[in-house]
């Protein structure tokens, strides 16, 4: 079975891709676009499936369903306890219901580096405050979780959090700054 490092390598290899592969894998077709077709949970489910890694509540295309399964199984972790490769459930409007899902890349004091699907209709890297993370869920990896690292892809928040967040990130591959604007729909 795979490790959390394998998962993060796989997820990161899809940076910039739209949701077609992930949505079509889960639903068998019908992908329209990220604005009308929320696919963040499909991305998380696809990544774990490709590596044969099980996780409570997954596969799923419904973030509140993943949240409920993890809570019901006693597998919900606090943001402070999240490790690289953990599944993160976000709650943008602080109503206790999951709105978006992604993976923890690194956990710092009060914030995390992440990789997520359906971020401006693509797979992207983000920086998120713990206050937006409702819970973390640890998949059943075979091996040690990866240690948090800083690899040059660390984003910088512009001071905003929630459903519309702008981050700037420098990538090792291009060494150029890229600005991402995330507009999320409820549920994905």
Coordinates of N, CA, C and O in Angstrom, one line a residue:
X1 N 0.8 -1.2 0.0 CA 0.0 0.0 0.0 C 0.9 1.2 0.0 O 2.0 1.2 0.4
X2 N 0.3 2.3 -0.4 CA 1.0 3.6 -0.5 C 1.2 4.4 0.8 O 0.6 4.1 1.8
X3 N 2.1 5.3 0.7 CA 2.4 6.2 1.8 C 1.8 7.6 1.6 O 1.4 7.9 0.4
X4 N 1.8 8.4 2.6 CA 1.3 9.8 2.4 C 2.2 10.5 1.4 O 1.7 11.4 0.6
X5 N 3.5 10.3 1.3 CA 4.3 10.9 0.3 C 3.9 10.5 -1.1 O 3.9 11.3 -2.0
X6 N 3.6 9.2 -1.3 CA 3.1 8.8 -2.6 C 1.8 9.6 -3.0 O 1.7 10.0 -4.1
X7 N 0.9 9.7 -2.0 CA -0.3 10.4 -2.3 C 0.0 11.9 -2.7 O -0.6 12.4 -3.7
X8 N 0.8 12.6 -1.9 CA 1.1 14.0 -2.3 C 1.8 14.1 -3.6 O 1.6 15.1 -4.3
X9 N 2.7 13.1 -3.9 CA 3.3 13.2 -5.2 C 2.3 13.0 -6.4 O 2.3 13.8 -7.3
X10 N 1.4 12.1 -6.2 CA 0.3 11.9 -7.2 C -0.6 13.2 -7.3 O -0.8 13.6 -8.4
X11 N -1.1 13.7 -6.2 CA -1.9 14.8 -6.2 C -1.2 16.0 -6.8 O -1.8 16.7 -7.7
X12 N 0.1 16.2 -6.5 CA 0.8 17.3 -7.0 C 1.1 17.2 -8.5 O 1.3 18.2 -9.2
X13 N 1.1 16.0 -9.0 CA 1.4 15.8 -10.4 C 0.2 16.2 -11.3 O 0.4 16.3 -12.5
X14 N -0.9 16.6 -10.7 CA -2.1 17.0 -11.5 C -2.3 18.5 -11.3 O -3.4 19.0 -11.7
X15 N -1.4 19.3 -10.8 CA -1.6 20.7 -10.6 C -1.9 21.3 -12.0 O -1.3 21.0 -13.0
X16 N -2.9 22.2 -12.0 CA -3.3 22.9 -13.2 C -4.4 22.2 -14.0 O -5.0 22.8 -14.9
X17 N -4.7 20.9 -13.7 CA -5.7 20.2 -14.5 C -7.1 20.5 -14.0 O -7.3 20.9 -12.8
X18 N -8.0 20.5 -14.9 CA -9.4 20.7 -14.6 C -10.0 19.4 -14.0 O -9.3 18.4 -13.9
X19 N -11.3 19.4 -13.7 CA -11.9 18.3 -13.1 C -12.4 17.1 -13.9 O -13.0 16.2 -13.4
X20 N -12.2 17.2 -15.2 CA -12.7 16.2 -16.1 C -12.3 14.7 -15.7 O -13.2 13.9 -15.6
X21 N -11.1 14.5 -15.5 CA -10.6 13.1 -15.1 C -11.3 12.6 -13.9 O -11.8 11.5 -13.8
X22 N -11.3 13.5 -12.9 CA -11.8 13.1 -11.5 C -13.3 12.9 -11.5 O -13.8 12.0 -10.9
X23 N -14.0 13.9 -12.1 CA -15.5 13.8 -12.1 C -15.9 12.6 -13.0 O -16.8 11.8 -12.6
X24 N -15.3 12.4 -14.1 CA -15.7 11.4 -15.0 C -15.4 10.0 -14.4 O -16.1 9.0 -14.6
X25 N -14.3 9.9 -13.7 CA -14.0 8.6 -13.0 C -15.1 8.3 -12.0 O -15.5 7.1 -11.9
X26 N -15.6 9.3 -11.2 CA -16.5 9.0 -10.2 C -17.9 8.8 -10.8 O -18.6 7.8 -10.4
X27 N -18.3 9.6 -11.7 CA -19.7 9.6 -12.2 C -19.8 8.9 -13.6 O -21.0 8.7 -14.1
X28 N -18.7 8.6 -14.2 CA -18.8 8.0 -15.5 C -19.0 8.9 -16.7 O -19.4 8.5 -17.8
X29 N -18.8 10.2 -16.5 CA -19.0 11.2 -17.5 C -19.9 12.4 -17.0 O -20.4 12.4 -15.9
X30 N -20.1 13.3 -17.9 CA -21.0 14.4 -17.6 C -20.3 15.7 -17.0 O -21.0 16.6 -16.7
X31 N -19.0 15.7 -17.0 CA -18.3 16.9 -16.5 C -18.7 18.1 -17.3 O -18.6 18.1 -18.5
X32 N -19.1 19.2 -16.7 CA -19.4 20.5 -17.4 C -18.3 21.5 -17.2 O -17.5 21.8 -18.1
X33 N -18.2 22.0 -16.0 CA -17.1 22.9 -15.7 C -17.1 23.1 -14.2 O -18.1 22.8 -13.5
X34 N -16.1 23.7 -13.6 CA -16.0 23.8 -12.2 C -17.0 24.7 -11.5 O -17.3 24.6 -10.4
X35 N -17.6 25.6 -12.3 CA -18.6 26.6 -11.8 C -19.9 25.8 -11.5 O -20.6 26.1 -10.5
X36 N -20.3 24.9 -12.3 CA -21.5 24.2 -12.1 C -21.3 22.7 -11.7 O -22.3 22.0 -11.5
X37 N -20.1 22.3 -11.7 CA -19.8 20.9 -11.4 C -18.8 20.8 -10.3 O -17.6 20.8 -10.6
X38 N -19.2 20.8 -9.0 CA -18.2 20.8 -7.9 C -17.5 19.4 -7.9 O -18.2 18.4 -7.9
X39 N -16.2 19.4 -7.9 CA -15.5 18.1 -8.0 C -14.3 17.9 -7.1 O -13.5 17.0 -7.2
X40 N -14.2 18.7 -6.0 CA -13.1 18.6 -5.1 C -13.1 17.2 -4.4 O -12.0 16.7 -4.3
X41 N -14.3 16.7 -4.0 CA -14.3 15.4 -3.4 C -14.0 14.3 -4.4 O -13.4 13.3 -4.0
X42 N -14.3 14.5 -5.7 CA -14.0 13.5 -6.7 C -12.5 13.4 -6.8 O -11.9 12.3 -7.0
X43 N -11.8 14.6 -6.8 CA -10.3 14.6 -6.8 C -9.7 13.8 -5.7 O -8.8 13.0 -5.9
X44 N -10.1 14.1 -4.5 CA -9.6 13.4 -3.3 C -9.9 11.9 -3.4 O -9.0 11.1 -3.2
X45 N -11.1 11.6 -3.8 CA -11.4 10.2 -3.9 C -10.6 9.5 -5.0 O -10.1 8.3 -4.8
X46 N -10.4 10.1 -6.1 CA -9.6 9.6 -7.2 C -8.2 9.3 -6.8 O -7.6 8.2 -7.0
X47 N -7.6 10.3 -6.1 CA -6.2 10.2 -5.7 C -6.0 9.0 -4.8 O -5.1 8.1 -5.0
X48 N -6.9 8.8 -3.8 CA -6.8 7.7 -2.8 C -7.0 6.4 -3.5 O -6.3 5.4 -3.3
X49 N -8.0 6.4 -4.4 CA -8.3 5.1 -5.2 C -7.1 4.7 -6.0 O -6.8 3.5 -6.1
X50 N -6.5 5.6 -6.7 CA -5.4 5.3 -7.6 C -4.2 4.6 -6.9 O -3.5 3.8 -7.5
X51 N -4.1 4.9 -5.6 CA -3.0 4.3 -4.8 C -3.5 3.1 -3.9 O -2.7 2.5 -3.2
X52 N -4.8 2.8 -4.0 CA -5.3 1.7 -3.1 C -5.4 2.1 -1.7 O -5.3 1.2 -0.8
X53 N -5.5 3.3 -1.3 CA -5.5 3.8 0.1 C -7.0 4.0 0.5 O -7.7 4.7 -0.2
X54 N -7.4 3.4 1.6 CA -8.8 3.5 2.1 C -8.8 4.7 3.1 O -7.8 5.0 3.7
X55 N -10.0 5.3 3.1 CA -10.2 6.4 4.1 C -11.7 6.4 4.4 O -12.5 6.3 3.4
X56 N -12.1 6.6 5.6 CA -13.5 6.6 6.0 C -14.2 7.7 5.2 O -13.7 8.8 5.1
X57 N -15.4 7.3 4.7 CA -16.2 8.2 4.0 C -15.9 8.4 2.5 O -16.6 9.1 1.8
X58 N -14.8 7.8 2.0 CA -14.3 7.9 0.7 C -14.2 6.6 0.0 O -13.8 5.6 0.7
X59 N -14.7 6.4 -1.2 CA -15.0 7.5 -2.2 C -16.3 8.2 -2.0 O -17.3 7.5 -1.5
X60 N -16.4 9.4 -2.3 CA -17.6 10.2 -2.2 C -17.4 11.5 -3.1 O -16.3 11.9 -3.3
X61 N -18.5 12.0 -3.5 CA -18.5 13.3 -4.2 C -19.2 14.3 -3.4 O -19.4 15.5 -3.8
X62 N -19.5 14.0 -2.1 CA -20.3 14.9 -1.2 C -19.5 15.1 0.0 O -19.4 14.3 0.9
X63 N -19.0 16.4 0.2 CA -18.2 16.7 1.3 C -18.9 16.5 2.7 O -18.3 15.9 3.6
X64 N -20.1 16.9 2.9 CA -20.8 16.7 4.2 C -20.9 15.2 4.5 O -20.9 14.8 5.6
X65 N -21.0 14.3 3.5 CA -21.0 12.9 3.7 C -19.7 12.3 4.2 O -19.7 11.5 5.1
X66 N -18.6 12.9 3.7 CA -17.3 12.5 4.2 C -17.1 12.9 5.6 O -16.7 12.2 6.5
X67 N -17.5 14.1 5.9 CA -17.5 14.7 7.2 C -18.3 13.8 8.2 O -17.8 13.5 9.3
X68 N -19.5 13.5 7.8 CA -20.4 12.7 8.7 C -19.8 11.3 9.0 O -19.8 10.8 10.1
X69 N -19.2 10.7 7.9 CA -18.6 9.3 8.1 C -17.4 9.4 9.0 O -17.3 8.5 9.9
X70 N -16.6 10.4 8.9 CA -15.4 10.5 9.8 C -15.8 10.8 11.2 O -15.3 10.2 12.2
X71 N -16.8 11.7 11.4 CA -17.3 12.0 12.7 C -17.9 10.8 13.4 O -17.6 10.4 14.5
X72 N -18.7 10.1 12.6 CA -19.4 8.9 13.1 C -18.4 7.7 13.5 O -18.7 6.9 14.4
X73 N -17.3 7.7 12.8 CA -16.3 6.6 13.1 C -15.3 7.0 14.1 O -14.3 6.3 14.4
X74 N -15.4 8.3 14.6 CA -14.4 8.8 15.6 C -13.1 9.0 15.0 O -12.1 9.0 15.6
X75 N -13.1 9.4 13.7 CA -11.8 9.6 13.0 C -11.5 11.0 12.7 O -10.5 11.3 12.0
X76 N -12.3 12.0 13.2 CA -12.1 13.4 12.9 C -11.0 13.9 13.8 O -11.0 13.6 15.0
X77 N -10.0 14.5 13.2 CA -8.9 15.1 14.0 C -8.9 16.6 13.9 O -9.5 17.2 13.0
X78 N -8.3 17.3 14.9 CA -8.3 18.8 14.9 C -7.3 19.2 13.8 O -6.3 18.5 13.5
X79 N -7.4 20.4 13.3 CA -6.4 21.0 12.4 C -5.0 20.9 12.9 O -4.0 20.7 12.2
X80 N -4.8 21.1 14.2 CA -3.5 21.1 14.8 C -2.8 19.8 14.7 O -1.6 19.7 14.7
X81 N -3.6 18.7 14.6 CA -3.1 17.3 14.6 C -2.9 16.8 13.1 O -2.5 15.7 12.9
X82 N -3.3 17.6 12.2 CA -3.2 17.2 10.8 C -1.7 16.9 10.4 O -0.8 17.7 10.8
X83 N -1.5 15.9 9.6 CA -0.2 15.6 9.1 C -0.3 15.6 7.5 O -1.3 15.4 6.9
X84 N 0.9 15.7 6.9 CA 0.9 15.6 5.4 C 0.2 14.3 4.9 O 0.4 13.2 5.4
X85 N -0.7 14.5 3.9 CA -1.4 13.4 3.4 C -2.8 13.2 4.0 O -3.6 12.5 3.5
X86 N -3.1 13.9 5.1 CA -4.4 13.9 5.7 C -5.4 14.6 4.8 O -5.1 15.6 4.1
X87 N -6.6 14.1 4.8 CA -7.7 14.8 4.1 C -8.2 15.9 5.0 O -8.4 15.7 6.2
X88 N -8.5 17.1 4.4 CA -8.9 18.2 5.2 C -10.3 18.6 4.7 O -10.6 18.7 3.5
X89 N -11.2 18.8 5.7 CA -12.6 19.3 5.4 C -12.6 20.8 5.8 O -12.3 21.1 6.9
X90 N -13.1 21.6 4.9 CA -13.1 23.1 5.1 C -14.6 23.5 5.4 O -15.5 23.0 4.7
X91 N -14.7 24.5 6.2 CA -16.1 25.1 6.5 C -15.9 26.6 6.3 O -15.5 27.3 7.2
X92 N -16.3 27.1 5.2 CA -16.1 28.5 4.8 C -16.9 29.5 5.7 O -16.5 30.6 6.0
X93 N -18.2 29.1 5.9 CA -19.1 30.0 6.6 C -19.3 29.6 8.1 O -20.3 30.1 8.7
X94 N -18.5 28.8 8.7 CA -18.5 28.4 10.1 C -19.9 28.0 10.6 O -20.3 28.3 11.7
X95 N -20.6 27.2 9.7 CA -21.9 26.6 10.1 C -21.8 25.2 10.5 O -22.8 24.5 10.8
X96 N -20.6 24.6 10.6 CA -20.4 23.2 11.0 C -20.6 22.2 9.9 O -20.5 21.0 10.2
X97 N -20.8 22.6 8.7 CA -21.0 21.7 7.6 C -19.9 21.9 6.6 O -19.6 23.0 6.2
X98 N -19.3 20.8 6.1 CA -18.1 20.9 5.2 C -18.5 21.4 3.9 O -19.6 21.1 3.3
X99 N -17.7 22.3 3.3 CA -17.9 23.0 2.0 C -16.9 22.6 1.0 O -17.2 22.8 -0.2
X100 N -15.8 22.1 1.4 CA -14.7 21.8 0.4 C -13.7 20.8 1.1 O -13.7 20.6 2.3
X101 N -12.9 20.1 0.2 CA -12.0 19.1 0.7 C -10.7 19.1 0.0 O -10.7 19.5 -1.2
X102 N -9.6 18.8 0.6 CA -8.3 18.8 0.0 C -7.4 17.9 0.8 O -7.8 17.2 1.8
X103 N -6.1 18.0 0.5 CA -5.0 17.3 1.3 C -4.1 18.3 2.0 O -3.7 19.3 1.4
X104 N -3.6 17.9 3.2 CA -2.6 18.6 3.9 C -1.3 18.3 3.3 O -0.9 17.1 3.1
X105 N -0.5 19.3 2.9 CA 0.9 19.1 2.4 C 1.9 19.3 3.6 O 2.8 18.6 3.7
X106 N 1.6 20.4 4.4 CA 2.4 20.7 5.5 C 1.6 21.5 6.5 O 0.7 22.2 6.1
X107 N 1.8 21.2 7.8 CA 1.1 21.9 8.9 C 2.0 22.7 9.7 O 3.0 22.3 10.2
X108 N 1.7 24.0 9.8 CA 2.5 25.0 10.5 C 1.7 25.5 11.7 O 0.6 25.1 11.9
X109 N 2.2 26.4 12.4 CA 1.5 27.0 13.6 C 0.4 27.9 13.1 O 0.6 29.1 12.9
X110 N -0.8 27.4 13.0 CA -2.0 28.2 12.7 C -2.4 28.2 11.2 O -3.4 28.8 10.8
X111 N -1.6 27.5 10.4 CA -1.9 27.5 8.9 C -1.3 26.2 8.3 O -0.5 25.6 8.9
X112 N -1.8 25.9 7.1 CA -1.4 24.7 6.4 C -1.1 25.0 4.9 O -1.7 25.9 4.3
X113 N -0.2 24.3 4.3 CA 0.0 24.2 2.9 C -0.9 23.0 2.4 O -0.9 22.0 3.0
X114 N -1.6 23.2 1.3 CA -2.5 22.2 0.8 C -2.4 22.0 -0.7 O -1.9 22.8 -1.4
X115 N -3.0 20.9 -1.1 CA -3.3 20.7 -2.5 C -4.7 20.3 -2.6 O -5.2 19.4 -1.8
X116 N -5.5 20.9 -3.5 CA -6.9 20.7 -3.6 C -7.4 20.7 -5.0 O -6.8 21.3 -5.9
X117 N -8.5 20.0 -5.3 CA -9.2 20.1 -6.6 C -10.3 21.2 -6.5 O -10.7 21.5 -5.5
X118 N -10.7 21.6 -7.7 CA -11.7 22.6 -7.9 C -11.4 23.9 -7.2 O -12.2 24.6 -6.6
X119 N -10.2 24.4 -7.4 CA -9.7 25.7 -7.0 C -9.5 26.5 -8.3 O -8.6 26.2 -9.1
X120 N -10.5 27.4 -8.5 CA -10.6 28.1 -9.8 C -10.6 27.1 -10.9 O -9.9 27.3 -12.0
X121 N -11.4 26.1 -10.8 CA -11.6 25.0 -11.7 C -10.3 24.3 -12.1 O -10.1 23.8 -13.2
X122 N -9.4 24.1 -11.2 CA -8.2 23.3 -11.4 C -7.6 22.8 -10.1 O -8.1 23.1 -9.0
X123 N -6.7 21.9 -10.2 CA -6.0 21.4 -9.1 C -4.9 22.4 -8.7 O -4.2 22.9 -9.6
X124 N -4.9 22.8 -7.5 CA -4.0 23.9 -7.1 C -3.4 23.8 -5.7 O -4.0 23.0 -4.8
X125 N -2.3 24.5 -5.4 CA -1.7 24.6 -4.1 C -2.3 25.8 -3.4 O -2.4 26.8 -4.0
X126 N -2.5 25.7 -2.1 CA -3.1 26.8 -1.3 C -2.5 26.9 0.0 O -1.9 25.9 0.5
X127 N -2.6 28.0 0.7 CA -2.3 28.2 2.1 C -3.6 28.4 2.8 O -4.4 29.3 2.4
X128 N -3.9 27.7 3.9 CA -5.2 27.8 4.6 C -4.9 28.0 6.1 O -4.1 27.3 6.7
X129 N -5.7 28.9 6.7 CA -5.7 29.0 8.1 C -6.4 27.9 8.8 O -7.4 27.3 8.3
X130 N -6.0 27.5 10.0 CA -6.6 26.4 10.8 C -8.1 26.8 11.0 O -9.0 25.9 11.0
X131 N -8.4 28.1 11.1 CA -9.8 28.5 11.4 C -10.8 28.1 10.3 O -12.0 28.0 10.5
X132 N -10.3 27.8 9.1 CA -11.2 27.4 8.0 C -11.2 25.8 7.9 O -12.0 25.3 7.1
X133 N -10.4 25.1 8.6 CA -10.4 23.7 8.6 C -11.3 23.1 9.7 O -11.0 23.3 10.9
X134 N -12.4 22.5 9.2 CA -13.3 21.9 10.2 C -12.7 20.6 10.8 O -12.9 20.4 12.0
X135 N -12.0 19.8 10.0 CA -11.4 18.6 10.6 C -10.4 18.0 9.6 O -10.4 18.4 8.4
X136 N -9.6 17.2 10.1 CA -8.6 16.4 9.3 C -9.0 14.9 9.5 O -9.5 14.6 10.5
X137 N -8.8 14.2 8.4 CA -9.1 12.7 8.5 C -7.8 12.0 8.0 O -7.3 12.3 6.9
X138 N -7.3 11.0 8.8 CA -6.1 10.3 8.4 C -6.5 9.1 7.6 O -7.1 8.2 8.1
X139 N -6.1 9.0 6.3 CA -6.3 7.8 5.5 C -5.5 6.7 6.1 O -4.5 6.9 6.9
X140 N -5.8 5.5 5.7 CA -5.1 4.3 6.1 C -3.8 4.0 5.3 O -3.9 3.1 4.4
X141 N -2.8 4.7 5.5 CA -1.5 4.6 4.7 C -0.7 3.4 5.3 O -0.8 3.1 6.5
X142 N 0.1 2.8 4.4 CA 1.0 1.8 4.8 C 2.4 2.4 4.9 O 3.1 2.5 3.9
X143 N 2.8 2.8 6.1 CA 4.1 3.5 6.2 C 3.9 4.8 7.0 O 2.8 5.2 7.3
X144 N 5.0 5.4 7.3 CA 5.1 6.6 8.1 C 4.5 7.7 7.2 O 4.7 7.8 6.0
X145 N 3.8 8.7 7.9 CA 3.4 9.9 7.3 C 4.6 10.7 7.0 O 5.5 10.7 7.7
X146 N 4.5 11.5 5.9 CA 5.6 12.3 5.5 C 5.8 13.4 6.5 O 4.8 13.9 7.1
X147 N 7.0 13.8 6.8 CA 7.3 14.9 7.7 C 7.0 16.2 6.9 O 7.2 16.3 5.7
X148 N 6.5 17.2 7.6 CA 6.2 18.5 7.0 C 7.5 19.1 6.4 O 8.5 19.0 7.0
X149 N 7.4 19.6 5.2 CA 8.5 20.2 4.5 C 8.2 21.5 3.9 O 7.0 21.7 3.6
X150 N 9.1 22.3 3.7 CA 9.0 23.5 2.9 C 9.8 23.3 1.7 O 11.0 23.2 1.7
X151 N 9.1 23.2 0.5 CA 9.7 22.9 -0.7 C 9.8 24.0 -1.8 O 10.0 23.8 -2.9
X152 N 9.5 25.2 -1.3 CA 9.5 26.3 -2.3 C 8.2 26.6 -2.9 O 8.0 27.6 -3.6
X153 N 7.2 25.8 -2.6 CA 5.8 26.0 -3.1 C 4.9 26.6 -2.0 O 3.7 26.4 -2.0
X154 N 5.5 27.3 -1.0 CA 4.7 27.9 0.0 C 3.9 29.1 -0.4 O 4.5 30.0 -1.0
X155 N 2.6 29.1 -0.2 CA 1.8 30.3 -0.6 C 1.8 31.3 0.5 O 2.1 31.1 1.6
X156 N 1.4 32.5 0.1 CA 1.3 33.6 1.1 C -0.2 34.1 1.0 O -0.6 34.6 0.0
X157 N -0.9 34.1 2.1 CA -2.3 34.6 2.1 C -2.2 36.1 2.0 O -1.4 36.7 2.5
X158 N -3.3 36.6 1.3 CA -3.4 38.1 1.2 C -4.2 38.7 2.4 O -4.6 39.8 2.3
X159 N -4.4 37.9 3.4 CA -5.1 38.3 4.6 C -6.6 38.0 4.6 O -7.3 38.2 5.5
X160 N -7.1 37.4 3.5 CA -8.5 37.0 3.4 C -8.6 35.5 3.6 O -7.7 34.7 3.2
X161 N -9.7 35.1 4.1 CA -10.0 33.6 4.2 C -11.4 33.4 3.8 O -12.2 34.3 3.6
X162 N -11.7 32.1 3.6 CA -13.1 31.8 3.3 C -13.3 31.4 1.9 O -12.4 31.0 1.2
X163 N -14.6 31.6 1.4 CA -15.0 31.2 0.1 C -14.3 31.8 -1.0 O -14.2 31.3 -2.1
X164 N -13.7 33.0 -0.8 CA -13.0 33.6 -1.9 C -11.6 34.1 -1.4 O -11.5 35.0 -0.6
X165 N -10.6 33.3 -1.7 CA -9.3 33.5 -1.1 C -8.3 33.7 -2.2 O -8.3 33.0 -3.2
X166 N -7.4 34.7 -2.1 CA -6.3 34.9 -3.1 C -5.0 34.5 -2.4 O -4.7 35.0 -1.3
X167 N -4.2 33.7 -3.1 CA -2.9 33.4 -2.6 C -1.9 33.6 -3.7 O -2.2 33.5 -4.8
X168 N -0.7 33.9 -3.3 CA 0.4 33.9 -4.2 C 1.4 32.8 -3.9 O 1.7 32.6 -2.7
X169 N 1.8 32.1 -4.9 CA 2.7 30.9 -4.7 C 3.8 31.0 -5.7 O 3.6 31.3 -6.8
X170 N 5.0 30.6 -5.2 CA 6.1 30.5 -6.1 C 6.4 29.0 -6.3 O 6.5 28.3 -5.4
X171 N 6.5 28.6 -7.6 CA 6.7 27.1 -7.8 C 8.2 26.9 -8.2 O 8.8 27.7 -8.8
X172 N 8.7 25.8 -7.8 CA 10.1 25.4 -8.1 C 10.3 25.2 -9.6 O 11.3 25.6 -10.2
X173 N 9.2 24.7 -10.3 CA 9.4 24.4 -11.7 C 9.6 25.7 -12.6 O 10.4 25.7 -13.5
X174 N 8.8 26.7 -12.3 CA 8.9 27.9 -13.2 C 9.5 29.1 -12.5 O 9.9 30.1 -13.2
X175 N 9.6 29.1 -11.2 CA 10.2 30.2 -10.5 C 9.5 31.5 -10.7 O 10.0 32.6 -10.6
X176 N 8.2 31.5 -11.2 CA 7.5 32.7 -11.4 C 6.3 32.7 -10.4 O 5.8 31.7 -10.0
X177 N 5.9 33.9 -10.1 CA 4.8 34.1 -9.2 C 3.5 33.8 -9.9 O 3.3 34.3 -11.1
X178 N 2.6 33.1 -9.3 CA 1.3 32.9 -9.8 C 0.2 33.3 -8.8 O 0.3 32.9 -7.7
X179 N -0.8 34.0 -9.3 CA -1.9 34.4 -8.4 C -3.1 33.5 -8.6 O -3.5 33.3 -9.8
X180 N -3.6 32.9 -7.6 CA -4.8 32.1 -7.7 C -6.0 32.7 -7.0 O -5.8 33.2 -5.9
X181 N -7.1 32.7 -7.6 CA -8.3 33.2 -6.9 C -9.2 32.0 -6.8 O -9.6 31.4 -7.8
X182 N -9.7 31.7 -5.6 CA -10.5 30.6 -5.4 C -11.9 31.0 -5.2 O -12.2 31.8 -4.3
X183 N -12.8 30.5 -6.0 CA -14.2 30.8 -5.8 C -14.9 29.5 -5.7 O -15.0 28.7 -6.6
X184 N -15.4 29.1 -4.5 CA -16.0 27.8 -4.2 C -17.5 27.9 -4.2 O -18.1 28.8 -3.7
X185 N -18.1 26.8 -4.7 CA -19.5 26.6 -4.5 C -19.7 25.7 -3.3 O -18.9 24.9 -3.0
X186 N -20.8 25.9 -2.6 CA -21.1 25.1 -1.5 C -21.1 23.6 -1.9 O -21.7 23.3 -2.9
X187 N -20.4 22.8 -1.1 CA -20.3 21.3 -1.4 C -19.2 20.9 -2.3 O -19.0 19.8 -2.7
X188 N -18.3 21.8 -2.7 CA -17.2 21.3 -3.5 C -16.3 22.3 -4.0 O -15.4 22.2 -4.7

